[in-house]
Coordinates of C-alpha atoms in Angstrom, one line a residue:
X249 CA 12.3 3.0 -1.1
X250 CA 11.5 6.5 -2.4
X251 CA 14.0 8.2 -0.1
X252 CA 16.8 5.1 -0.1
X253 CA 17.3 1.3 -0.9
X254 CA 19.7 1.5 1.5
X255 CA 17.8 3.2 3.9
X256 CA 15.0 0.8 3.4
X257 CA 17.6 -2.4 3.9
X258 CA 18.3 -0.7 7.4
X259 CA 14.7 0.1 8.8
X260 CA 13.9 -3.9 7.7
X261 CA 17.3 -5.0 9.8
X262 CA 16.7 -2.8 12.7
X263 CA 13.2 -4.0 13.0
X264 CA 13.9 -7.3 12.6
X265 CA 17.1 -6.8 15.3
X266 CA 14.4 -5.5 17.9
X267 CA 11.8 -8.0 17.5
X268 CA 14.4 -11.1 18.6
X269 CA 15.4 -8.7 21.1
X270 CA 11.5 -8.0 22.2
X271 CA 11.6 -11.9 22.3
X272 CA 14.4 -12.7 24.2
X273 CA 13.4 -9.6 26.8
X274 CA 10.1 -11.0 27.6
X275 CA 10.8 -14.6 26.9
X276 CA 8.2 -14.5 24.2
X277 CA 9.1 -17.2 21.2
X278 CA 4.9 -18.5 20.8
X279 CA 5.9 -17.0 17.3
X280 CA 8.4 -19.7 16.5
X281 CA 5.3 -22.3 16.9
X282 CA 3.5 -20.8 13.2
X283 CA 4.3 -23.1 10.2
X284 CA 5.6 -20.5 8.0
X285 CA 8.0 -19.4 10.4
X286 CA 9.3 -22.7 10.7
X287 CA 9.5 -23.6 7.0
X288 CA 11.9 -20.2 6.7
X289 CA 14.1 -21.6 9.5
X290 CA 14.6 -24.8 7.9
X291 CA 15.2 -22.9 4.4
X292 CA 17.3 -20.8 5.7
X293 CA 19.7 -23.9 7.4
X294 CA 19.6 -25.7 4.3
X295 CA 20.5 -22.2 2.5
X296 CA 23.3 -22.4 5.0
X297 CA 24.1 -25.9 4.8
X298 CA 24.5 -25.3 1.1
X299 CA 27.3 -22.6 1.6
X300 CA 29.3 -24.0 3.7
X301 CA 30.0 -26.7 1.2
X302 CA 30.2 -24.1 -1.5
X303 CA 33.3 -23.6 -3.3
X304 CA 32.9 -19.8 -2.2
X305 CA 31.5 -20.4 1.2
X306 CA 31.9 -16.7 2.8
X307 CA 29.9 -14.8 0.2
X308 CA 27.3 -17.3 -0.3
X309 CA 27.0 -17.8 4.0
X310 CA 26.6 -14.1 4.0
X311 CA 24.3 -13.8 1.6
X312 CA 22.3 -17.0 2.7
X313 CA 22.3 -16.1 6.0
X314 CA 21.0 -12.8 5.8
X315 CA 17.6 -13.6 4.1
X316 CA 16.6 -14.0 7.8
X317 CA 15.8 -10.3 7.5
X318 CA 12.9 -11.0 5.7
X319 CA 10.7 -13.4 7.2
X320 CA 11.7 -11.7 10.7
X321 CA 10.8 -8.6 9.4
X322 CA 7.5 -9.9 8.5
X323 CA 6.9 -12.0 12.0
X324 CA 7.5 -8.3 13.7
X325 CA 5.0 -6.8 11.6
X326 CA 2.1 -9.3 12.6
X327 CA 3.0 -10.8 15.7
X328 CA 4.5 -7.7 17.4
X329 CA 4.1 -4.1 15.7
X330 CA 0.6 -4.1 14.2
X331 CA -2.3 -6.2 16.8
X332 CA -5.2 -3.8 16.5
X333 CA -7.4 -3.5 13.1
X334 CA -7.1 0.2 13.2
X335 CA -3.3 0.1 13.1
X336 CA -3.7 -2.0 9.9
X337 CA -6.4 0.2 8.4
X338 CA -4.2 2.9 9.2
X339 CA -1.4 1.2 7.4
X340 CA -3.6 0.4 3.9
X341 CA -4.7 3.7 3.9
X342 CA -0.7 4.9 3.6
X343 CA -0.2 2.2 1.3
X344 CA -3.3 3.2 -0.7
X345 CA -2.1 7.4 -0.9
X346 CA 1.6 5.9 -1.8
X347 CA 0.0 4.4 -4.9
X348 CA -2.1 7.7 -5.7
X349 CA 1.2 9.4 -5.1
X350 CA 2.6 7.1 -7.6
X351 CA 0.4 7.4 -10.7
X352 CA 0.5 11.3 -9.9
X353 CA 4.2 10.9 -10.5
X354 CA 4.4 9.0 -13.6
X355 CA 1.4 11.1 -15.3
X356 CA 3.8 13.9 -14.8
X357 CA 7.2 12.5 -15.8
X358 CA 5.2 11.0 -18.8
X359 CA 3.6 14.7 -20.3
X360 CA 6.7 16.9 -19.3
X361 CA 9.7 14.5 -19.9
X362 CA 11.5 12.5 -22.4
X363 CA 12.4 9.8 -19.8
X364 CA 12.2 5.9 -22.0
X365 CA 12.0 4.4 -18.5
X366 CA 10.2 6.3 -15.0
X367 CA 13.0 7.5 -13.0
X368 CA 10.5 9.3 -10.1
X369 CA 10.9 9.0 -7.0
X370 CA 13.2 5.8 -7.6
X371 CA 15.6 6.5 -9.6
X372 CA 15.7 3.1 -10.6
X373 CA 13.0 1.2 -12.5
X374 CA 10.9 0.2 -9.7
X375 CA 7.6 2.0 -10.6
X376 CA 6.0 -1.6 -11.9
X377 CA 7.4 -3.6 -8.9
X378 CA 6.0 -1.5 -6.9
X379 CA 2.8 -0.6 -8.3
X380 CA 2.0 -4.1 -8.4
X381 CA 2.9 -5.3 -4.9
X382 CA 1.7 -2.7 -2.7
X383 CA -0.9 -1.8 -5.3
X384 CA -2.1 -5.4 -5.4
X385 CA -4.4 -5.7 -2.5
X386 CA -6.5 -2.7 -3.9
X387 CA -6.6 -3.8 -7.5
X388 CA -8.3 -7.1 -6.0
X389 CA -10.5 -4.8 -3.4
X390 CA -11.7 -3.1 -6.9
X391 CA -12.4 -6.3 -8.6
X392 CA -14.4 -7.9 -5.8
X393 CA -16.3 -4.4 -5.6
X394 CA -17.2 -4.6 -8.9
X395 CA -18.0 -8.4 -9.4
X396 CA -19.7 -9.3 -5.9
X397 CA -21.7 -5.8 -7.2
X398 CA -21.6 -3.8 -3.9
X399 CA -21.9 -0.3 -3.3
X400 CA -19.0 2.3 -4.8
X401 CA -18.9 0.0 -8.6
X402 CA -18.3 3.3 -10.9
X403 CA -15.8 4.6 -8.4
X404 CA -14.4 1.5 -8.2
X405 CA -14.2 0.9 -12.6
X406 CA -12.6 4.2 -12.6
X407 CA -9.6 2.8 -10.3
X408 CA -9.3 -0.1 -12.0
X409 CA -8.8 2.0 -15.3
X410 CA -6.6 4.0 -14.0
X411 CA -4.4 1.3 -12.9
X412 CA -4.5 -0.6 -15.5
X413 CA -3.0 2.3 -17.7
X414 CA -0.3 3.0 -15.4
X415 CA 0.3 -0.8 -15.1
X416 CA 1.0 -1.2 -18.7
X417 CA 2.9 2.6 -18.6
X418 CA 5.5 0.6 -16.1
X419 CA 6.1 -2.0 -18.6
X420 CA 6.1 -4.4 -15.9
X421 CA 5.2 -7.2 -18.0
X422 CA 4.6 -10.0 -15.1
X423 CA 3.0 -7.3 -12.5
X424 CA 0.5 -6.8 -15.7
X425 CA -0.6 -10.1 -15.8
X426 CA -1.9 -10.8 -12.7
X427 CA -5.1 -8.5 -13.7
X428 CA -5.6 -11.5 -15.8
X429 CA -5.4 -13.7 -12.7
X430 CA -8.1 -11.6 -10.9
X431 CA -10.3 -11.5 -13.6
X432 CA -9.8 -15.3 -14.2
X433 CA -10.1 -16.4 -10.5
X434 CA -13.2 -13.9 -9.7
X435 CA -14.4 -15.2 -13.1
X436 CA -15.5 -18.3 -10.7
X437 CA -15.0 -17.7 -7.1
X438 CA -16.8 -16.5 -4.5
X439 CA -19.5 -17.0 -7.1
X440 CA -20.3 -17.3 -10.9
X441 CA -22.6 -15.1 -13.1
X442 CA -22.1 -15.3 -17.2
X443 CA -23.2 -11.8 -17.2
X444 CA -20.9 -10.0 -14.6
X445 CA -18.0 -11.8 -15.7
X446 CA -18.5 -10.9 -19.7
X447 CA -19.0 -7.5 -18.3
X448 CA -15.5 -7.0 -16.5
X449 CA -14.1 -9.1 -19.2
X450 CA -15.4 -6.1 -22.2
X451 CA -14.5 -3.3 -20.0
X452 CA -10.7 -5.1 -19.3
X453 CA -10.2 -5.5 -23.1
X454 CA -11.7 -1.9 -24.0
X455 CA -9.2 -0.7 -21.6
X456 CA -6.4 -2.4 -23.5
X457 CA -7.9 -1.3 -26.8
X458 CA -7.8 1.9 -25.5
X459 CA -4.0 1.9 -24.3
X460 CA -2.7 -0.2 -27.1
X461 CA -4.5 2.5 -29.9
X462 CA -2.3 5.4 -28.5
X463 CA 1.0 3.4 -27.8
X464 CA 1.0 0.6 -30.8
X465 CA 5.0 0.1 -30.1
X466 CA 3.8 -0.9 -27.1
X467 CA 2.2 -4.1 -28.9
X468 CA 5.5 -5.4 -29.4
X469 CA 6.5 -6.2 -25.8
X470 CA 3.3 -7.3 -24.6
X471 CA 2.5 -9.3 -27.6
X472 CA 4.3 -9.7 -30.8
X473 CA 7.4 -10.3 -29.1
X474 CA 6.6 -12.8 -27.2
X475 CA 4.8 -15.1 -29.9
X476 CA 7.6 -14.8 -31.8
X477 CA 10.5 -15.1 -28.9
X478 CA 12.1 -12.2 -30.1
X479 CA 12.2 -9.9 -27.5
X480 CA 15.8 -9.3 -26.0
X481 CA 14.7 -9.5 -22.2
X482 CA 12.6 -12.2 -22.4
X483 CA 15.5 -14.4 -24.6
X484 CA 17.8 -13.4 -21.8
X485 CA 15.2 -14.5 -19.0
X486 CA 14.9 -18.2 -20.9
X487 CA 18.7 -18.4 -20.9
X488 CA 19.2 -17.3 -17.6
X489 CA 15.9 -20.0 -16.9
X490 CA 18.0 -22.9 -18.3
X491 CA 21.4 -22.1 -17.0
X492 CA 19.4 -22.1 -13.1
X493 CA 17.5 -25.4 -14.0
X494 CA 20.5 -27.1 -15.5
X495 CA 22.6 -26.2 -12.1
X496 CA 19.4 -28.2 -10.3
X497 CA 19.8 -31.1 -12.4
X498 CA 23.6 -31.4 -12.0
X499 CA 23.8 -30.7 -8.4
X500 CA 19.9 -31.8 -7.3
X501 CA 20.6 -32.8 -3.6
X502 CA 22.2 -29.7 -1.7
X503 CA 22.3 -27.2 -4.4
X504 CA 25.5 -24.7 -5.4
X505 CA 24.9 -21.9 -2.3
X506 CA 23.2 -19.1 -1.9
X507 CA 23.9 -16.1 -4.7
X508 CA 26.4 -19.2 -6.1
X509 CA 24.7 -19.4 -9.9
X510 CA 25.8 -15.7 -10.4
X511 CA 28.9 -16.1 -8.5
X512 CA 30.0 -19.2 -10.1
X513 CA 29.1 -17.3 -13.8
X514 CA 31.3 -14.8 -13.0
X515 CA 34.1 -17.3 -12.2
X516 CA 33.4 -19.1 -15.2
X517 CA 32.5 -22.4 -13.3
X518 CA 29.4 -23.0 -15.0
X519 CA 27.8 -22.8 -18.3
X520 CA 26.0 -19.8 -19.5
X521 CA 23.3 -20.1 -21.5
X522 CA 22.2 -16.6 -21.4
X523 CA 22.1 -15.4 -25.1
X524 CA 23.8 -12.4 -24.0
X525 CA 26.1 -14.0 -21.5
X526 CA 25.1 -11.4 -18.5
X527 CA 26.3 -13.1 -15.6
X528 CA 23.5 -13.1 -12.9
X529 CA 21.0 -14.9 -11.2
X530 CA 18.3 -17.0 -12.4
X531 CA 15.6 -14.8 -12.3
X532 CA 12.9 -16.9 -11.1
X533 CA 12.7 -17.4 -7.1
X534 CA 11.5 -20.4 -7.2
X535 CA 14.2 -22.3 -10.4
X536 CA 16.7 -20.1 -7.9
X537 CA 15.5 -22.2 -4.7
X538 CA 15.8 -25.7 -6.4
X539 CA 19.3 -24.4 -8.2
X540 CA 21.1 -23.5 -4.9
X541 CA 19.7 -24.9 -2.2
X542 CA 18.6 -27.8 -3.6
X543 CA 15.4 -30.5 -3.6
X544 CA 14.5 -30.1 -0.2
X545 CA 15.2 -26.2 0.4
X546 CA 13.5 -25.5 -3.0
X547 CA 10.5 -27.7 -1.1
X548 CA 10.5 -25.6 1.9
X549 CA 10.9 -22.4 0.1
X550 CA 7.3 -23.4 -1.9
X551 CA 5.9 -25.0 1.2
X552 CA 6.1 -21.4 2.8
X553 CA 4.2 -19.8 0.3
X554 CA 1.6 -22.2 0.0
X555 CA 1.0 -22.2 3.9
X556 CA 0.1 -18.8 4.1
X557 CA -1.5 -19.5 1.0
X558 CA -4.1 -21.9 2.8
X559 CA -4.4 -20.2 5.6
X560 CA -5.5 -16.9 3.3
X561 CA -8.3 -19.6 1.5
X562 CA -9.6 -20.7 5.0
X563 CA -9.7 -16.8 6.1
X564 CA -11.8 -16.4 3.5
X565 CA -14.9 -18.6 5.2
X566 CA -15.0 -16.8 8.2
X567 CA -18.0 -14.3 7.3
X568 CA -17.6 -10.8 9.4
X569 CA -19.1 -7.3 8.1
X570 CA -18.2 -6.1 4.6
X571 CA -14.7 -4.5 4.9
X572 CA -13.2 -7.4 7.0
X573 CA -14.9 -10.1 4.0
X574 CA -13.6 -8.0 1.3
X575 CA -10.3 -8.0 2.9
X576 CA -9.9 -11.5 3.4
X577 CA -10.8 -12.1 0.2
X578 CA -8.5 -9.9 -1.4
X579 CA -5.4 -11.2 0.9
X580 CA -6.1 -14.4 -0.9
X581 CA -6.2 -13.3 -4.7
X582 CA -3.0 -11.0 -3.7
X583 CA -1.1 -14.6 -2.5
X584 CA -2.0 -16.1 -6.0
X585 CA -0.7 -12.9 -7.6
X586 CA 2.5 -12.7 -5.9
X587 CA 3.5 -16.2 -5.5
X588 CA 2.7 -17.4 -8.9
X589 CA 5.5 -18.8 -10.5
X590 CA 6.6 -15.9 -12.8
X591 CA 5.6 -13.2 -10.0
X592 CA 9.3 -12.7 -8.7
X593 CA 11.7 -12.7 -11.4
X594 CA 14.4 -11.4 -9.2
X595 CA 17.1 -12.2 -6.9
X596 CA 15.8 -14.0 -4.0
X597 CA 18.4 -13.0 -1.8
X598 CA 19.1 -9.5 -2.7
X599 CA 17.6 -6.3 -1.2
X600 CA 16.1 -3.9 -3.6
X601 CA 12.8 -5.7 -4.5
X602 CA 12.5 -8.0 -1.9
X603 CA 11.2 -5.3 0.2
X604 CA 8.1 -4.8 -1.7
X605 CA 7.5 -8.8 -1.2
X606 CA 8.0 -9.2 2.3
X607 CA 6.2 -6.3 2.8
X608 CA 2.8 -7.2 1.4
X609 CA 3.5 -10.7 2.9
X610 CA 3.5 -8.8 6.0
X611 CA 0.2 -7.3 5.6
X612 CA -1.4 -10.8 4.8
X613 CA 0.0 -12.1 8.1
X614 CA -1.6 -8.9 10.2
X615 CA -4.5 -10.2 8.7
X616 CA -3.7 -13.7 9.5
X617 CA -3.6 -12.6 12.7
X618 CA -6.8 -10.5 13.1
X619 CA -8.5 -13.5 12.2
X620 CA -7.2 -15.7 14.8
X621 CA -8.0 -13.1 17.2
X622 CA -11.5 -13.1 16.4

């Protein structure tokens, strides 16, 4: 993603290309037999059912069709690329020096340029969404650290600060919030102390004190704003919200198509209720589901994400030596953070951010997998 979102798009095809031809070489489909998998095959023929009785059926097919790439990317990564724990250590540690790499970059571009938004190495505003999907698994590894008390708490605090700065930095409004979900759900699980929790809870809010004192304008998107409702993206994301939601209502059974509620915007063949009339997608994966594929794809879709889910929550019982508990652990609290409702605010079709998700999900199914194995 650095390099190319392009190039990105053509690693995740050509691995997903070589895994159904792994499959079909050595006659190996045991794969095809997990739940998730299936619940994306039967989202993606009702995504394809929906387009062909679309009123612009090749587009929406195409687009429809090709979110295969995703969850096939995904299955390669666990059931076929990565079946040793080293490989995946190997992996996290990459992940882990990408993020460094990251927050390097954006210290920089913030002390020596006058860039509103980070451009480095993206050249897109991407920082956020990507700090807080690959970054996630680490910024629950810190907060277990540091409330199930184990060794390495200062270096730990010190991450979580750090992050937490260069969270709110990326503006990433929605990435932000799911320190909030860690604190909250660590708050009470694996195990509750008053004092541990009030701890993390002062050191989280001294942290924002300390941001919010040097960048008060920053109060106005994080808070004021959106009290008030009068912040310009978040009107737009309401509007575009409703517009998704009222395409459900009107067409619950089979949906509009794939990509169809910002297709049929742009051919004027529905309302908009965007404030600023932008014609595009409902931002929200889940109002998208519902809005164009319809009752029972927008089922499946959710179904998915709660199976692995589930299966994260029951990893979680299986106690092993420290890393591989904190790990599981942490694959868990990353599923709540990236599947909550207002986690993916983009297109679920598209390409650019879609990467990061599949991604991460990826690294949840190695672990899936490691677990079965043992």
């Amino acid at each position: 993603m650095m390099i190319s979102k392009s190039l990105t798009d053509l690693f995740i095809v050509l691995i997903a290309i070589s895994f159904i031809f792994s499959s079909i070489f050595k006659f190996s489909w045991n794969w095809l037999n997990t739940s998730w998998i299936r619940l994306a095959i039967l989202f993606l023929l009702f995504s394809c059912i929906s387009a062909s009785i679309s009123s612009l059926f090749v587009v929406s097919f195409s687009n429809g069709f090709a979110w295969i790439r995703f969850p096939l990317f995904a299955g390669a990564i666990s059931f076929w690329l990565i079946k040793d724990r080293e490989v995946l250590y190997f992996a996290l540690l990459i992940n882990f020096i990408s993020i460094i790499f990251i927050f390097l970059l954006m210290g920089v571009e913030t002390v020596f340029t006058d860039h509103i938004a980070f451009e480095w190495p993206f050249r897109n505003p991407l920082n956020g969404p990507f700090i807080h999907k690959i970054g996630i698994l680490f910024f629950c590894v810190s907060f277990l650290i540091v409330f199930l008390e184990l060794k390495y708490k200062t270096l730990a605090l010190f991450f979580i600060f750090v992050s937490v700065i260069f969270s709110l930095l990326s503006g990433h409004r929605s990435g932000s919030f799911s320190f909030i979900i860690i604190i909250f759900l660590l708050s009470f699980w694996p195990s509750f102390k008053i004092k541990r929790s009030l701890f993390i809870v002062c050191f989280f809010f001294i942290v924002l004190l300390l941001y919010f004192s040097f960048n008060i304008e920053k109060l106005d998107r994080y808070l004021f704003d959106i009290f008030n409702f009068s912040n310009t993206s978040l009107l737009q994301y309401l509007g575009q919200w409703k517009t998704g939601l009222i395409v459900f209502f009107d067409n619950p059974i089979i949906g509009v198509g794939p990509t169809n509620v910002q297709n049929y915007l742009s051919e004027n063949l529905i309302v908009n209720y965007d404030p600023f009339k932008n014609n595009e997608h409902p931002h929200n994966h889940y109002i998208q589901a519902f809005a164009e594929t319809g009752l029972i794809g927008g089922i499946l879709y959710i179904a998915m994400f709660l199976n692995i889910t589930f299966t994260s929550f029951n990893n979680t019982k299986n106690e092993k030596n420290i890393i591989e508990n904190l790990i599981n652990k942490a694959v868990f609290i990353t599923c709540i953070c990236i599947f909550w409702p207002f986690a993916n605010n983009y297109d679920l079709y598209g390409q650019q951010q879609n990467a990061y998700l599949w991604y991460v999900i990826s690294i949840i199914l190695v672990s899936h997998q490691l677990n079965k194995k043992s």
